[in-house]
Coordinates of N, CA and C in Angstrom, one line a residue:
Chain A
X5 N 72.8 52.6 139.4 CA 72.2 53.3 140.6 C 71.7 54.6 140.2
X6 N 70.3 54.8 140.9 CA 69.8 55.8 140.3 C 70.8 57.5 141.3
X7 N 70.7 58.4 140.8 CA 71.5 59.8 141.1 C 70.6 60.1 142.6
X8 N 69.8 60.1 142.3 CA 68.6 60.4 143.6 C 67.3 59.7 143.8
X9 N 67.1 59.2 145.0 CA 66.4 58.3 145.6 C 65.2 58.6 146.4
X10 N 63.8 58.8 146.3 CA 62.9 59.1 147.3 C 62.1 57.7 147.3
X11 N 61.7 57.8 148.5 CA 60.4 56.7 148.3 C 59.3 57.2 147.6
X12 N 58.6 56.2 146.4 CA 57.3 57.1 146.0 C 56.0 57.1 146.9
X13 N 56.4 56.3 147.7 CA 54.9 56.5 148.6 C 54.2 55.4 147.9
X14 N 52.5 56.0 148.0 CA 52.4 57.3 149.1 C 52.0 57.0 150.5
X15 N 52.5 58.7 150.7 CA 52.8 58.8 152.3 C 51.4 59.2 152.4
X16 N 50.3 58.6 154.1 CA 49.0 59.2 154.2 C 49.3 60.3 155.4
X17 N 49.3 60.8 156.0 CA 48.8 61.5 157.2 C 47.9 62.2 157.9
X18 N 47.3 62.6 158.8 CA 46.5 63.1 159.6 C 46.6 64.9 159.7
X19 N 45.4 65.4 159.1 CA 45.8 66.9 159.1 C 46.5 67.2 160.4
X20 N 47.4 68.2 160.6 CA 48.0 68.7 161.4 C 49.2 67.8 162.3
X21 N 49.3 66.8 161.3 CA 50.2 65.5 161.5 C 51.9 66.5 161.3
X22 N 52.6 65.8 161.5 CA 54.1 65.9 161.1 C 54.8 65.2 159.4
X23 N 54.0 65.1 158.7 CA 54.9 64.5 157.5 C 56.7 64.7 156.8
X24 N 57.1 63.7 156.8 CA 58.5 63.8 156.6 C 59.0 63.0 155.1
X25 N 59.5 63.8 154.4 CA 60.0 62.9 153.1 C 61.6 63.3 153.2
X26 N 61.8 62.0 152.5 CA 63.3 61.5 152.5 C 64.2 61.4 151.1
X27 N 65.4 61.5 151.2 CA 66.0 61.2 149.8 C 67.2 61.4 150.0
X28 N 67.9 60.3 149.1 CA 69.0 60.4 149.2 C 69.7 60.3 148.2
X29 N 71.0 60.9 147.6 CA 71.8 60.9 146.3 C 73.0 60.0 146.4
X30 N 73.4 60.6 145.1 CA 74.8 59.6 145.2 C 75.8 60.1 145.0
X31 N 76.1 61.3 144.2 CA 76.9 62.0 143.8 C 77.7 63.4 144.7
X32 N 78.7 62.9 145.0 CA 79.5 63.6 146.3 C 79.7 65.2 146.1
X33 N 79.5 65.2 144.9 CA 80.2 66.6 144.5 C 78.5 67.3 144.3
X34 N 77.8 66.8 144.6 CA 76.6 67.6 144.4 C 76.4 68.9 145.5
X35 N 75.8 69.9 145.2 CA 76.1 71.1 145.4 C 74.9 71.8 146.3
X36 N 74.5 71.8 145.6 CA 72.6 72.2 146.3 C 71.3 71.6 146.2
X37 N 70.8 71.7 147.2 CA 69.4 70.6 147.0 C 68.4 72.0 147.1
X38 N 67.2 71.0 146.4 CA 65.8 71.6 146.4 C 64.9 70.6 146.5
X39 N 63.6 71.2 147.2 CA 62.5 70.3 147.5 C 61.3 71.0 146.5
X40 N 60.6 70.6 145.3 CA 59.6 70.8 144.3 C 57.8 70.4 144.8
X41 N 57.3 70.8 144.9 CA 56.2 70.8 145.1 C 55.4 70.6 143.8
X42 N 54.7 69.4 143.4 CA 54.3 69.4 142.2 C 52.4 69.3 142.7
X43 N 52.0 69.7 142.1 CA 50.5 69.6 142.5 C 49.6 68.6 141.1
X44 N 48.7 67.6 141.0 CA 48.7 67.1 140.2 C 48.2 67.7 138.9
X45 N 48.9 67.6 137.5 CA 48.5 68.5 136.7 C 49.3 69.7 136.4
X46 N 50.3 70.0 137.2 CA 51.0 71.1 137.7 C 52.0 71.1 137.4
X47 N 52.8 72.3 137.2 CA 54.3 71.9 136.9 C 55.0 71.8 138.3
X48 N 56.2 71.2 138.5 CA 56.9 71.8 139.7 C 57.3 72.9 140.3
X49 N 57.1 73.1 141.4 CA 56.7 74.4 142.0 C 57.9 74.6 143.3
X50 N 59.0 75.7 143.3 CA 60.4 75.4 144.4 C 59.7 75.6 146.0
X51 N 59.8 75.0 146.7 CA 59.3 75.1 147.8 C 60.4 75.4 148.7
X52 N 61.8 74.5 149.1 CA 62.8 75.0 149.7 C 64.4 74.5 149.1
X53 N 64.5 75.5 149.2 CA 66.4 75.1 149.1 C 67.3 74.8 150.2
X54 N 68.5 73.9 150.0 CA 69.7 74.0 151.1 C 70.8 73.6 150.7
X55 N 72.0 74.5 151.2 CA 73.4 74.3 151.1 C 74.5 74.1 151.8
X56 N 74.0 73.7 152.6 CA 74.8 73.7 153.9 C 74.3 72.9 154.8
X57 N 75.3 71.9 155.5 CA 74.6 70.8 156.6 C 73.7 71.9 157.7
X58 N 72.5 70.8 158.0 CA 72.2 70.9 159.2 C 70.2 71.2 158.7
X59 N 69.8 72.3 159.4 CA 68.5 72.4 159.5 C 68.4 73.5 158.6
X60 N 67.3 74.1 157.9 CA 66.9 75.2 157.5 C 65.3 75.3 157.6
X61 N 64.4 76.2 158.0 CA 63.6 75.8 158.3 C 62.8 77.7 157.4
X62 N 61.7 77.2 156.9 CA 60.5 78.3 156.4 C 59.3 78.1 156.9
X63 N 58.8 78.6 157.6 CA 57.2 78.1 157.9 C 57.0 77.1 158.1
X64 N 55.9 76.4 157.4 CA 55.6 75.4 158.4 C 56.9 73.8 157.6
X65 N 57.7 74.7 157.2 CA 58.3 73.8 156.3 C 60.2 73.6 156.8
X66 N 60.8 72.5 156.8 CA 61.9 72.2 157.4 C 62.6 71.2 156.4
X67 N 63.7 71.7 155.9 CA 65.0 71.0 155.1 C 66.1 70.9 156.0
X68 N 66.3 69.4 155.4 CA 67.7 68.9 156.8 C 68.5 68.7 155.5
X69 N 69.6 68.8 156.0 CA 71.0 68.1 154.9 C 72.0 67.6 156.2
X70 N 72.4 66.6 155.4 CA 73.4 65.7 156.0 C 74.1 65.5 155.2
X71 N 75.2 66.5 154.5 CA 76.1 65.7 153.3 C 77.2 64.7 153.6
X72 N 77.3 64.2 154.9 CA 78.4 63.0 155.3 C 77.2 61.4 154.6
X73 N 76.3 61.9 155.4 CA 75.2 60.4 155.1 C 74.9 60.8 153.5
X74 N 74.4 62.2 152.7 CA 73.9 62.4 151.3 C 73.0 62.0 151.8
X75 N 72.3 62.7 152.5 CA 70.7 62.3 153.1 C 70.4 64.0 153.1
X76 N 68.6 63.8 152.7 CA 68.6 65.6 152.7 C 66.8 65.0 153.1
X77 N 66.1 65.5 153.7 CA 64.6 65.8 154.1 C 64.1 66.6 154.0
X78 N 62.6 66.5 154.2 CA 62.1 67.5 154.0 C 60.8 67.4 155.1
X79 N 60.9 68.5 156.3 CA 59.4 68.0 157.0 C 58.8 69.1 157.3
X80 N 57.3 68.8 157.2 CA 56.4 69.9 157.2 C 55.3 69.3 158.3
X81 N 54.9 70.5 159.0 CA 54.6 70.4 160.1 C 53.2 71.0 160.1
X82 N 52.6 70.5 161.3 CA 50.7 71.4 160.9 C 50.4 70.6 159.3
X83 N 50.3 69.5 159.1 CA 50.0 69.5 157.6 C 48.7 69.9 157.2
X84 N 48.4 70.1 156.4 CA 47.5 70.7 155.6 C 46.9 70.0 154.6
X85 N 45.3 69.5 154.2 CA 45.1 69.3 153.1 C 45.5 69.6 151.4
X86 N 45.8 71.2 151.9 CA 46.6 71.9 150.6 C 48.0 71.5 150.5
X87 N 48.1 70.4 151.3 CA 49.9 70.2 151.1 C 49.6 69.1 150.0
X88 N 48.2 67.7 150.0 CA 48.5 66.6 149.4 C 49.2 67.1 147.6
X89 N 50.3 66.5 147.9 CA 50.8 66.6 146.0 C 52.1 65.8 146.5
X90 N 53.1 65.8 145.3 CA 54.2 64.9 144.8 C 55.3 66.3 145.0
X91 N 56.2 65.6 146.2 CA 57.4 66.2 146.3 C 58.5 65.8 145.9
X92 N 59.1 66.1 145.0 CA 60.3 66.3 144.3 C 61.8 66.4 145.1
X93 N 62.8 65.6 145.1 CA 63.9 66.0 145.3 C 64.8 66.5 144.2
X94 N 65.5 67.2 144.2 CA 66.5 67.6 143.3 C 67.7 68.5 143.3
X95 N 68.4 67.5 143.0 CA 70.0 67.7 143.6 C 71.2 68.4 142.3
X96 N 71.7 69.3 142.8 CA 72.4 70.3 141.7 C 73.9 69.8 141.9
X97 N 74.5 69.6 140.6 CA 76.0 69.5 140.7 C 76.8 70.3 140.1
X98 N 78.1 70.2 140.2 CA 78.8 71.2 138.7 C 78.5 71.1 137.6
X99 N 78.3 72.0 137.2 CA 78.2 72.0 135.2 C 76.4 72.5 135.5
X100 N 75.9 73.5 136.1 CA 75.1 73.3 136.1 C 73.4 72.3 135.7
X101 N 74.0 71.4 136.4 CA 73.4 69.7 136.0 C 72.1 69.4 137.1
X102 N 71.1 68.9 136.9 CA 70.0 69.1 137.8 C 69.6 67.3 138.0
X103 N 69.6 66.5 139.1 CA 69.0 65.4 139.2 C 68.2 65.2 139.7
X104 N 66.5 64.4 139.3 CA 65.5 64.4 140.2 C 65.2 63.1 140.7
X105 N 64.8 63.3 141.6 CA 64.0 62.1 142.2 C 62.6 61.6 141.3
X106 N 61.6 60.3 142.4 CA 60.6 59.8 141.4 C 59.6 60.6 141.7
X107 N 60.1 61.3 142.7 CA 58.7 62.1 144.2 C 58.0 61.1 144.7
X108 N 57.7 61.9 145.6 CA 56.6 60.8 147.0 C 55.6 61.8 146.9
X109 N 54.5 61.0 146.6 CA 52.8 61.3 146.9 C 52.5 61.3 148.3
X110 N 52.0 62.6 148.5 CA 51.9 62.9 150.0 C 50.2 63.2 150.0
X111 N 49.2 62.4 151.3 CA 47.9 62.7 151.0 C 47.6 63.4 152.3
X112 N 47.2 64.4 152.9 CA 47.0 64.4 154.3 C 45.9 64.5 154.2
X113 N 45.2 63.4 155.1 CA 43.9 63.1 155.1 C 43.0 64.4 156.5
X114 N 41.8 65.3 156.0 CA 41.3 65.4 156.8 C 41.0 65.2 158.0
Chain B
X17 N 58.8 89.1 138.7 CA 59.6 89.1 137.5 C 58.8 88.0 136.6
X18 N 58.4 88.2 135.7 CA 57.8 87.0 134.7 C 58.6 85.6 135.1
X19 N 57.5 84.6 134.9 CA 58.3 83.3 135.0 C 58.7 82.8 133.8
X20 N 59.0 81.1 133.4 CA 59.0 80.8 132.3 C 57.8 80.4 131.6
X21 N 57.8 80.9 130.1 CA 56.5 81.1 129.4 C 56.7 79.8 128.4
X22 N 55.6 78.7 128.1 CA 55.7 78.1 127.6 C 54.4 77.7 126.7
X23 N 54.4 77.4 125.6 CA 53.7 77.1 124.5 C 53.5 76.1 123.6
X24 N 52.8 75.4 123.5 CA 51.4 75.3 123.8 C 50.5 74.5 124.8
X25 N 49.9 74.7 125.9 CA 49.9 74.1 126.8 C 49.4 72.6 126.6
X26 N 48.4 72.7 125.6 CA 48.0 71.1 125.5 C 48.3 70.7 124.1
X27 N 48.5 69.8 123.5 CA 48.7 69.2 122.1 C 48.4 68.1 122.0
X28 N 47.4 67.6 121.4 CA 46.7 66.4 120.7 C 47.0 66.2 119.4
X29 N 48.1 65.4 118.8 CA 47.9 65.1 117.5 C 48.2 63.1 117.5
X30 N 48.0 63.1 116.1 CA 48.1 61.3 115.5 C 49.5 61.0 115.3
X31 N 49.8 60.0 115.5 CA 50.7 59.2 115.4 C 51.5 59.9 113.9
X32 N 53.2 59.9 113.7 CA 54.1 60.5 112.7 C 53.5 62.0 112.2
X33 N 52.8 62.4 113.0 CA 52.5 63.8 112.9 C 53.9 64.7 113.4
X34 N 54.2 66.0 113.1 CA 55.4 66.6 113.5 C 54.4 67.7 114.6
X35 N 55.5 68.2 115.8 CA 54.4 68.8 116.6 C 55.6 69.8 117.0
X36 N 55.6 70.9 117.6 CA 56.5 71.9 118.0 C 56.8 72.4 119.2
X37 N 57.2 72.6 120.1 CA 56.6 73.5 122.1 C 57.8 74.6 121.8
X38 N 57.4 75.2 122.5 CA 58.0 77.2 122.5 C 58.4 77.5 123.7
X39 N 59.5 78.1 124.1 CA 59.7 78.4 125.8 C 60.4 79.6 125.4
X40 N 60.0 80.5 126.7 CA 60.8 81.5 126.9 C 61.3 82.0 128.0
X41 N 62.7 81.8 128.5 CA 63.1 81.4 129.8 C 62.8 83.1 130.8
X42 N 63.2 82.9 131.9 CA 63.0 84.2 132.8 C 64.2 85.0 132.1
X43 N 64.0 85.8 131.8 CA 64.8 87.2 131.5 C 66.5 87.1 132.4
X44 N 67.0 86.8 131.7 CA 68.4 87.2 132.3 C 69.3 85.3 132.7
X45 N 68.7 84.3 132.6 CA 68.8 83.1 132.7 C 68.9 82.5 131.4
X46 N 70.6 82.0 131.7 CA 71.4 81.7 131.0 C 71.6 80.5 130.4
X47 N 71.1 79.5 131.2 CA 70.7 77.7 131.0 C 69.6 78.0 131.2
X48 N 69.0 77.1 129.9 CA 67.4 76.6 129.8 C 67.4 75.1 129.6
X49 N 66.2 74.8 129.9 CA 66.3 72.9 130.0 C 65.3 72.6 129.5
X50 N 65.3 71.6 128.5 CA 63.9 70.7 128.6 C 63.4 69.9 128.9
X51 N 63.1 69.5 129.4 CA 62.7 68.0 130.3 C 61.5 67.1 130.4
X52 N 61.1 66.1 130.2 CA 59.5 65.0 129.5 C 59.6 64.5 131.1
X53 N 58.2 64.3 131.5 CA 58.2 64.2 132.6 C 56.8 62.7 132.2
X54 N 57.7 62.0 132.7 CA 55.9 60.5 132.3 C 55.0 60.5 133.3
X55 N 54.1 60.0 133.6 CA 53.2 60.3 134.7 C 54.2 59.5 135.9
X56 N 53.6 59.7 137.0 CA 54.2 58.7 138.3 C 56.0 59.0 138.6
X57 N 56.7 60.0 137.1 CA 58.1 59.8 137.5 C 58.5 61.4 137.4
X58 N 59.9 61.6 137.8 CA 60.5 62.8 138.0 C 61.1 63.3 136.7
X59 N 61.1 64.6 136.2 CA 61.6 64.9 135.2 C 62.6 64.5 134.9
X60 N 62.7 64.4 133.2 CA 64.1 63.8 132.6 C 64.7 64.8 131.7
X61 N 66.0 64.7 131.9 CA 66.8 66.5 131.2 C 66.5 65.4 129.6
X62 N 65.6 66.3 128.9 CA 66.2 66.2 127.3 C 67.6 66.9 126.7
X63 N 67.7 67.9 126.9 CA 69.2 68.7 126.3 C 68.8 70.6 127.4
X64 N 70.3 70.7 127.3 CA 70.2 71.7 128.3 C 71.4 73.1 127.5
X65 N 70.6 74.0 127.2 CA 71.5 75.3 126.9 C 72.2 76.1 127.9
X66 N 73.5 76.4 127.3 CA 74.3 77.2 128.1 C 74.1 78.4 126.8
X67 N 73.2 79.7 127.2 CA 73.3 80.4 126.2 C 72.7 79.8 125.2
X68 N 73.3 80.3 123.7 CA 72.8 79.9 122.4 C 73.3 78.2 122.4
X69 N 74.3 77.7 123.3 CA 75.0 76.5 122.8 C 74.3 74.4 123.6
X70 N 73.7 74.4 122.8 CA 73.9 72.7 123.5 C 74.9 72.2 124.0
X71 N 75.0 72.1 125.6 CA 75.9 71.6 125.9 C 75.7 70.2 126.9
X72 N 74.5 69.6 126.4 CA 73.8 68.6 127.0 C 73.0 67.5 126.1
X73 N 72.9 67.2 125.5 CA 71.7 66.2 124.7 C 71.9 65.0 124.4
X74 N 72.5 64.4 125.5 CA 73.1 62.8 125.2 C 71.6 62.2 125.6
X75 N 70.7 62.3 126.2 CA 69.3 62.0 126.3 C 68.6 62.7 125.4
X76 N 68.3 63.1 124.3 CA 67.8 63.9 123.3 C 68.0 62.4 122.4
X77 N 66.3 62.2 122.0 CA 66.8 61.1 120.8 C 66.5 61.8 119.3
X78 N 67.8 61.9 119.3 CA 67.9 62.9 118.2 C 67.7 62.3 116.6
X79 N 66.9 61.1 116.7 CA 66.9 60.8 115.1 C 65.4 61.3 115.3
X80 N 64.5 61.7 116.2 CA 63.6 62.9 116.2 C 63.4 63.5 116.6
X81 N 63.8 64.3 117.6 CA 64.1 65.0 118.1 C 64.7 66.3 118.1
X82 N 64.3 67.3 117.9 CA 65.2 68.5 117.5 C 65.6 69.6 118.7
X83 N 66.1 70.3 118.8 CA 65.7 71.5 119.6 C 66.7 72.6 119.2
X84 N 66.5 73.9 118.8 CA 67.1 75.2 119.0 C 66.9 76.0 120.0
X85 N 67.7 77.3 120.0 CA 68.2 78.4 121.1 C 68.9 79.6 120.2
X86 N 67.7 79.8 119.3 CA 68.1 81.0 118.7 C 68.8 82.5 119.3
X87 N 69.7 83.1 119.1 CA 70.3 84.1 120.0 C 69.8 83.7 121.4
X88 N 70.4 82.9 122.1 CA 70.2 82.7 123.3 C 69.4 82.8 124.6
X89 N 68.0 83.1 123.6 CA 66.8 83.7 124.6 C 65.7 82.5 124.2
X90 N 64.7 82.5 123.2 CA 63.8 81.5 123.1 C 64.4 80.4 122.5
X91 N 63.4 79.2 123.2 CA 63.9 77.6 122.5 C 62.6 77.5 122.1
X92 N 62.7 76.2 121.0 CA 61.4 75.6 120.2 C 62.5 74.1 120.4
X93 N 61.5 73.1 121.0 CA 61.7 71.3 120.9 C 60.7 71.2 119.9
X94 N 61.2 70.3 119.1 CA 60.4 69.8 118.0 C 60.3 68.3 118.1
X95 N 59.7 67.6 117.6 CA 59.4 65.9 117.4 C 59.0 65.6 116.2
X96 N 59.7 65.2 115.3 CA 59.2 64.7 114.0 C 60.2 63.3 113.5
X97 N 59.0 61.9 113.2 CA 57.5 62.1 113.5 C 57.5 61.8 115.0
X98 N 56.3 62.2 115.7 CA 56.0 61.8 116.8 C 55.6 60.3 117.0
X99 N 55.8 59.6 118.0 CA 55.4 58.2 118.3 C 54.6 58.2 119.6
X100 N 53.7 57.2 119.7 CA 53.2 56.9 120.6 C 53.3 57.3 121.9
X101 N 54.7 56.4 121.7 CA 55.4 57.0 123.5 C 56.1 57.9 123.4
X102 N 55.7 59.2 122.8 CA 56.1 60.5 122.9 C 55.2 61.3 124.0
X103 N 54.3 60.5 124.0 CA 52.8 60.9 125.4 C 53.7 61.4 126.5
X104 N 53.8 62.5 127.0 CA 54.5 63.2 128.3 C 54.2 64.4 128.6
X105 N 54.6 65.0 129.3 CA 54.3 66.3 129.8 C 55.8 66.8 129.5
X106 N 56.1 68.0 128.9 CA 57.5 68.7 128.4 C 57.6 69.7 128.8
X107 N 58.7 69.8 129.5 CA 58.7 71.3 130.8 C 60.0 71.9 130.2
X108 N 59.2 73.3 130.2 CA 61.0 74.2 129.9 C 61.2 74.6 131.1
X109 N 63.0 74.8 131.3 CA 62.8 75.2 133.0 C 64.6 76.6 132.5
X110 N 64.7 77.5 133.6 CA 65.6 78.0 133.4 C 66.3 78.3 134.2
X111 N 67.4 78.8 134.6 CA 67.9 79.1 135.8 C 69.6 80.3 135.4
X112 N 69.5 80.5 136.9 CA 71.0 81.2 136.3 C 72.1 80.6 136.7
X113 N 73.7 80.9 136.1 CA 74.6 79.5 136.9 C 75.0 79.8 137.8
X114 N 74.7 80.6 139.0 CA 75.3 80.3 140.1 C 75.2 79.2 141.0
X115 N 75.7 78.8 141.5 CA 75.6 77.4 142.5 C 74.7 77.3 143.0
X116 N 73.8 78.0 143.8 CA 72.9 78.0 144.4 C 71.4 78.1 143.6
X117 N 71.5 78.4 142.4 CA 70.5 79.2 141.7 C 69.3 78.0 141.5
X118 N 68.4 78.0 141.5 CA 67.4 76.8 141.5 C 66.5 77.0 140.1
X119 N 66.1 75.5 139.5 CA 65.5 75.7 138.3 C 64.0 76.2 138.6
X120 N 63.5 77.0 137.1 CA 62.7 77.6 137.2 C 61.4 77.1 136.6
X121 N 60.3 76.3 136.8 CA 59.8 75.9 135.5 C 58.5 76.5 134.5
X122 N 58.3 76.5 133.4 CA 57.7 76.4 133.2 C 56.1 76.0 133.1
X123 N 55.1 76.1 133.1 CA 53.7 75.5 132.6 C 53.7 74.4 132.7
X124 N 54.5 74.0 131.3 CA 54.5 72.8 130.4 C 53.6 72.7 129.7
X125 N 54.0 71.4 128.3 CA 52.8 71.4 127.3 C 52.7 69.7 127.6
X126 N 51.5 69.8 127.7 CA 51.1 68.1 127.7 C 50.7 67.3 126.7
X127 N 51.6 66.6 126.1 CA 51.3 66.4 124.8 C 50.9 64.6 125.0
X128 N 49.7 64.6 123.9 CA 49.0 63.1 123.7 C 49.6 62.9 122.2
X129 N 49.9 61.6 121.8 CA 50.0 61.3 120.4 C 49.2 60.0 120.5
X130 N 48.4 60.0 119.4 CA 47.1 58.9 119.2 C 47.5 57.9 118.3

């Protein structure tokens, strides 16, 4: 079983749509999550963190964590053409240990 | 604050050729990581420094694979010989150990082997 799970897509949407990516882990003791913004060609790029259940929200951008379910999202609102790229999940445990997802290809269509 | 600096961005060489990448983590970050990333998938930890010390490389295939962390600031991954499916993109990333601390990455070098 893989450590961390996203769908790879890809996801399409409508500029100014609501796009939502998903993921889920496996490892209980995992610590902190982050959502990576990879642009193609690009290295990964940190977009948001979370440690704590519930919502955290930056701009047009929103991380949920649910550590009962190990479900963590990521939704971005108003999408933007400048958003289409491959988002990253990745989940931090003890021992400073990093696990990633496959990312989901996100396109927002004009 | 400077990010992580890595070298050399692109590398084309032939097949059992030996090839080298350079990182220099953010100033004051104490784990550094290296990680091959294949097209379509999410980075894979090759070996990960605490400081000067490996304390990670059970994915490091180390009958070629090398990597140092001289005084515990710059790393060099090495590949000798390189193979085929050494084709990836190789990200150095760094971070500090607090719990929260998020990795930092790199450029990357995008290496072809022919």
């Amino acid at each position: 079983q893989k450590e961390v799970e996203q769908n790879s897509g890809p996801l399409s949407v409508p500029e100014g749509a609501i796009a939502s990516l998903n993921c889920t882990y496996s490892d209980r003791v995992s610590q902190s999550f982050f959502w990576y913004r990879q642009y193609s060609g690009k290295s990964p790029e940190l977009i948001m963190s979370i440690y704590s259940n519930g919502d955290k929200e930056d701009g047009r951008f929103t991380a949920q964590l649910n550590k009962a379910s190990q479900y963590v999202s990521l939704l971005i609102r108003d999408s933007q053409p400048s958003d289409s790229a491959t988002y990253l999940c990745a989940v931090k445990i003890p021992g400073n240990q990093f696990y990633f997802g496959t990312g989901t290809s996100l396109t927002v269509i004009p | 604050e400077a990010g992580v600096v890595q070298s050399p961005r692109y590398k084309i060489i032939e097949k059992k050729q030996p090839v080298a990448f350079w990182c220099n983590p953010i100033s004051g970050h104490n784990t550094l990581y290296w990680y091959r990333q294949n097209l379509g998938q999410g980075p894979e930890l090759l070996i990960r420094y605490e400081n000067e010390e490996a304390v990670d490389d059970s994915q490091l295939p180390k009958d070629r694979f090398s990597a140092e962390r001289l005084k515990g600031v710059d790393s060099t991954l090495k590949i000798q010989p390189a193979e085929l499916g050494d084709s990836a993109v190789y990200l150095c990333a760094s971070s500090l150990r607090q719990t929260n601390s998020p990795l930092h990455f790199g450029n990357g070098t995008r290496l072809t082997v022919t």
